[in-house]
Amino acid sequence: MAEISPRIVVAGSANMDLVGLAPRLPLPGETVLGDDFVMTPGGKGANQAIAAARAGGRCTMLGAIGSDAFGVTIKARLNASGVDTENVRTSYGASGVAVIMVDRAGENSIIVSPGANNSFAGLSAAETAVIADSDVLLCQQEIPADTVVAAAQAARAGRTRMILNAAPARELPQELLDAVDLLVVNEGEANAITGSAEPDMPGLLALVPRVVLTLGGAGSWYADRDGHDERIPACRVEVADTTAAGDAFTGALAVAWGEGRDLVQAVRWANAAGAACVRKVGASNALPSRAEIDAIYAQNY
């Protein structure tokens, strides 16, 4: 592994998460009396930036927050978590908001209102330079598609590794696929991308050179065009809330790959990060430290 922490750039969304906990998720038209309520900064971009910083990366966030009180809180949480926010834009109006319902089994339903995230259009010269000077760029799909493409192309031009967490699932343009080094998807996203009813790893590898398919309690599946194909079991922990587990996984994966671990080892370590996250309720507040990840990794692998 590298002796110096890898430089991770996350280009993505930042939201305020409004989390309601209840015995079960309500059916359409139904009201369920809740157990508790938590308000915490989130969004896939911000979550993955915090996850990467807590996992040991030198992380910079690119994105947009609103001029409202939520924006102030989101930026403060990023800063407190060790994320460089110098290039985070402030857009007049509302920040992104996610309304999340979590049941006692840890399952959730989420509605996202993008707010300021939709204003993160185009890249400045300074933002492009930050990407080119990093070890790994990590993007998701809660920001405008053209911005994801521009960031990926800046990474390719700067010889920066590019990880795309294709969530939420949407069409992936060819110019984006051409710049992706590693695709991270869950089963639903994989099926939406390939049009298959079952996970289609060959179909994914026809699009990008390396794929990590997250399988929830069944662990992860890594494969690449060089012939590696390995199922990696999950770590066993008591689940409180799965909300940010995928973000913990992806942020840690970016750090591990940036440190020089081979991708099978990196996925194992990322599995441990996801497991550490689900033990707590919430999003950014549940993302684990490097010590927590190492402890679960040592117990399971």
PDB file of N, CA and C in Angstrom, residues 2 20 25-26 65 85 131 133 176 183 189 191 203 205 244 255 257 271 277:
ATOM      1  N   ALA A   2       0.323   2.343  -0.507  1.00  0.00           N
ATOM      2  CA  ALA A   2       1.051   3.592  -0.555  1.00  0.00           C
ATOM      3  C   ALA A   2       1.262   4.137   0.854  1.00  0.00           C
ATOM      4  N   GLY A  20     -36.787   9.253   8.816  1.00  0.00           N
ATOM      5  CA  GLY A  20     -37.809   8.813   9.753  1.00  0.00           C
ATOM      6  C   GLY A  20     -37.715   7.319   9.979  1.00  0.00           C
ATOM      7  N   LEU A  25     -42.167   0.056   6.731  1.00  0.00           N
ATOM      8  CA  LEU A  25     -42.377   1.080   5.721  1.00  0.00           C
ATOM      9  C   LEU A  25     -43.867   1.171   5.382  1.00  0.00           C
ATOM     10  N   PRO A  26     -44.411   2.373   5.225  1.00  0.00           N
ATOM     11  CA  PRO A  26     -45.845   2.493   4.926  1.00  0.00           C
ATOM     12  C   PRO A  26     -46.177   2.043   3.512  1.00  0.00           C
ATOM     13  N   ILE A  65     -24.046  23.270  -3.280  1.00  0.00           N
ATOM     14  CA  ILE A  65     -24.999  23.337  -2.179  1.00  0.00           C
ATOM     15  C   ILE A  65     -25.834  24.599  -2.351  1.00  0.00           C
ATOM     16  N   THR A  85     -13.445  21.452   0.866  1.00  0.00           N
ATOM     17  CA  THR A  85     -14.645  22.002   0.213  1.00  0.00           C
ATOM     18  C   THR A  85     -14.362  23.303  -0.530  1.00  0.00           C
ATOM     19  N   ILE A 131      -9.158  17.427 -10.568  1.00  0.00           N
ATOM     20  CA  ILE A 131      -9.356  16.046 -11.025  1.00  0.00           C
ATOM     21  C   ILE A 131      -8.061  15.480 -11.604  1.00  0.00           C
ATOM     22  N   ASP A 133      -5.097  16.213 -10.939  1.00  0.00           N
ATOM     23  CA  ASP A 133      -4.034  16.096  -9.940  1.00  0.00           C
ATOM     24  C   ASP A 133      -4.336  15.025  -8.887  1.00  0.00           C
ATOM     25  N   LEU A 176     -19.154   8.483 -21.762  1.00  0.00           N
ATOM     26  CA  LEU A 176     -18.886   8.219 -20.353  1.00  0.00           C
ATOM     27  C   LEU A 176     -18.279   6.827 -20.185  1.00  0.00           C
ATOM     28  N   LEU A 183     -16.620   0.237 -12.782  1.00  0.00           N
ATOM     29  CA  LEU A 183     -18.052   0.473 -12.571  1.00  0.00           C
ATOM     30  C   LEU A 183     -18.492  -0.236 -11.305  1.00  0.00           C
ATOM     31  N   GLU A 189     -29.322  -1.796 -10.401  1.00  0.00           N
ATOM     32  CA  GLU A 189     -28.651  -0.910 -11.346  1.00  0.00           C
ATOM     33  C   GLU A 189     -28.026  -1.697 -12.493  1.00  0.00           C
ATOM     34  N   ASN A 191     -29.018  -4.586 -13.647  1.00  0.00           N
ATOM     35  CA  ASN A 191     -30.090  -5.075 -14.524  1.00  0.00           C
ATOM     36  C   ASN A 191     -30.640  -3.960 -15.407  1.00  0.00           C
ATOM     37  N   GLY A 203     -22.272  -8.895 -19.812  1.00  0.00           N
ATOM     38  CA  GLY A 203     -22.864  -7.727 -20.435  1.00  0.00           C
ATOM     39  C   GLY A 203     -22.268  -6.436 -19.910  1.00  0.00           C
ATOM     40  N   LEU A 205     -19.181  -6.168 -18.586  1.00  0.00           N
ATOM     41  CA  LEU A 205     -17.789  -6.105 -19.035  1.00  0.00           C
ATOM     42  C   LEU A 205     -17.672  -5.782 -20.516  1.00  0.00           C
ATOM     43  N   ALA A 244     -26.594   4.247   4.088  1.00  0.00           N
ATOM     44  CA  ALA A 244     -25.348   4.722   3.481  1.00  0.00           C
ATOM     45  C   ALA A 244     -24.330   3.616   3.265  1.00  0.00           C
ATOM     46  N   VAL A 255     -10.379   4.584  -1.878  1.00  0.00           N
ATOM     47  CA  VAL A 255      -9.156   4.752  -1.092  1.00  0.00           C
ATOM     48  C   VAL A 255      -8.253   3.532  -1.231  1.00  0.00           C
ATOM     49  N   TRP A 257      -8.085   1.284  -3.602  1.00  0.00           N
ATOM     50  CA  TRP A 257      -7.492   1.204  -4.947  1.00  0.00           C
ATOM     51  C   TRP A 257      -6.424   2.284  -5.118  1.00  0.00           C
ATOM     52  N   ASN A 271     -16.047  -4.079   1.588  1.00  0.00           N
ATOM     53  CA  ASN A 271     -17.101  -4.848   2.259  1.00  0.00           C
ATOM     54  C   ASN A 271     -17.102  -4.566   3.758  1.00  0.00           C
ATOM     55  N   CYS A 277     -20.721   0.419   8.543  1.00  0.00           N
ATOM     56  CA  CYS A 277     -21.718   1.483   8.402  1.00  0.00           C
ATOM     57  C   CYS A 277     -23.106   1.042   8.844  1.00  0.00           C
TER      58      CYS A 277
END
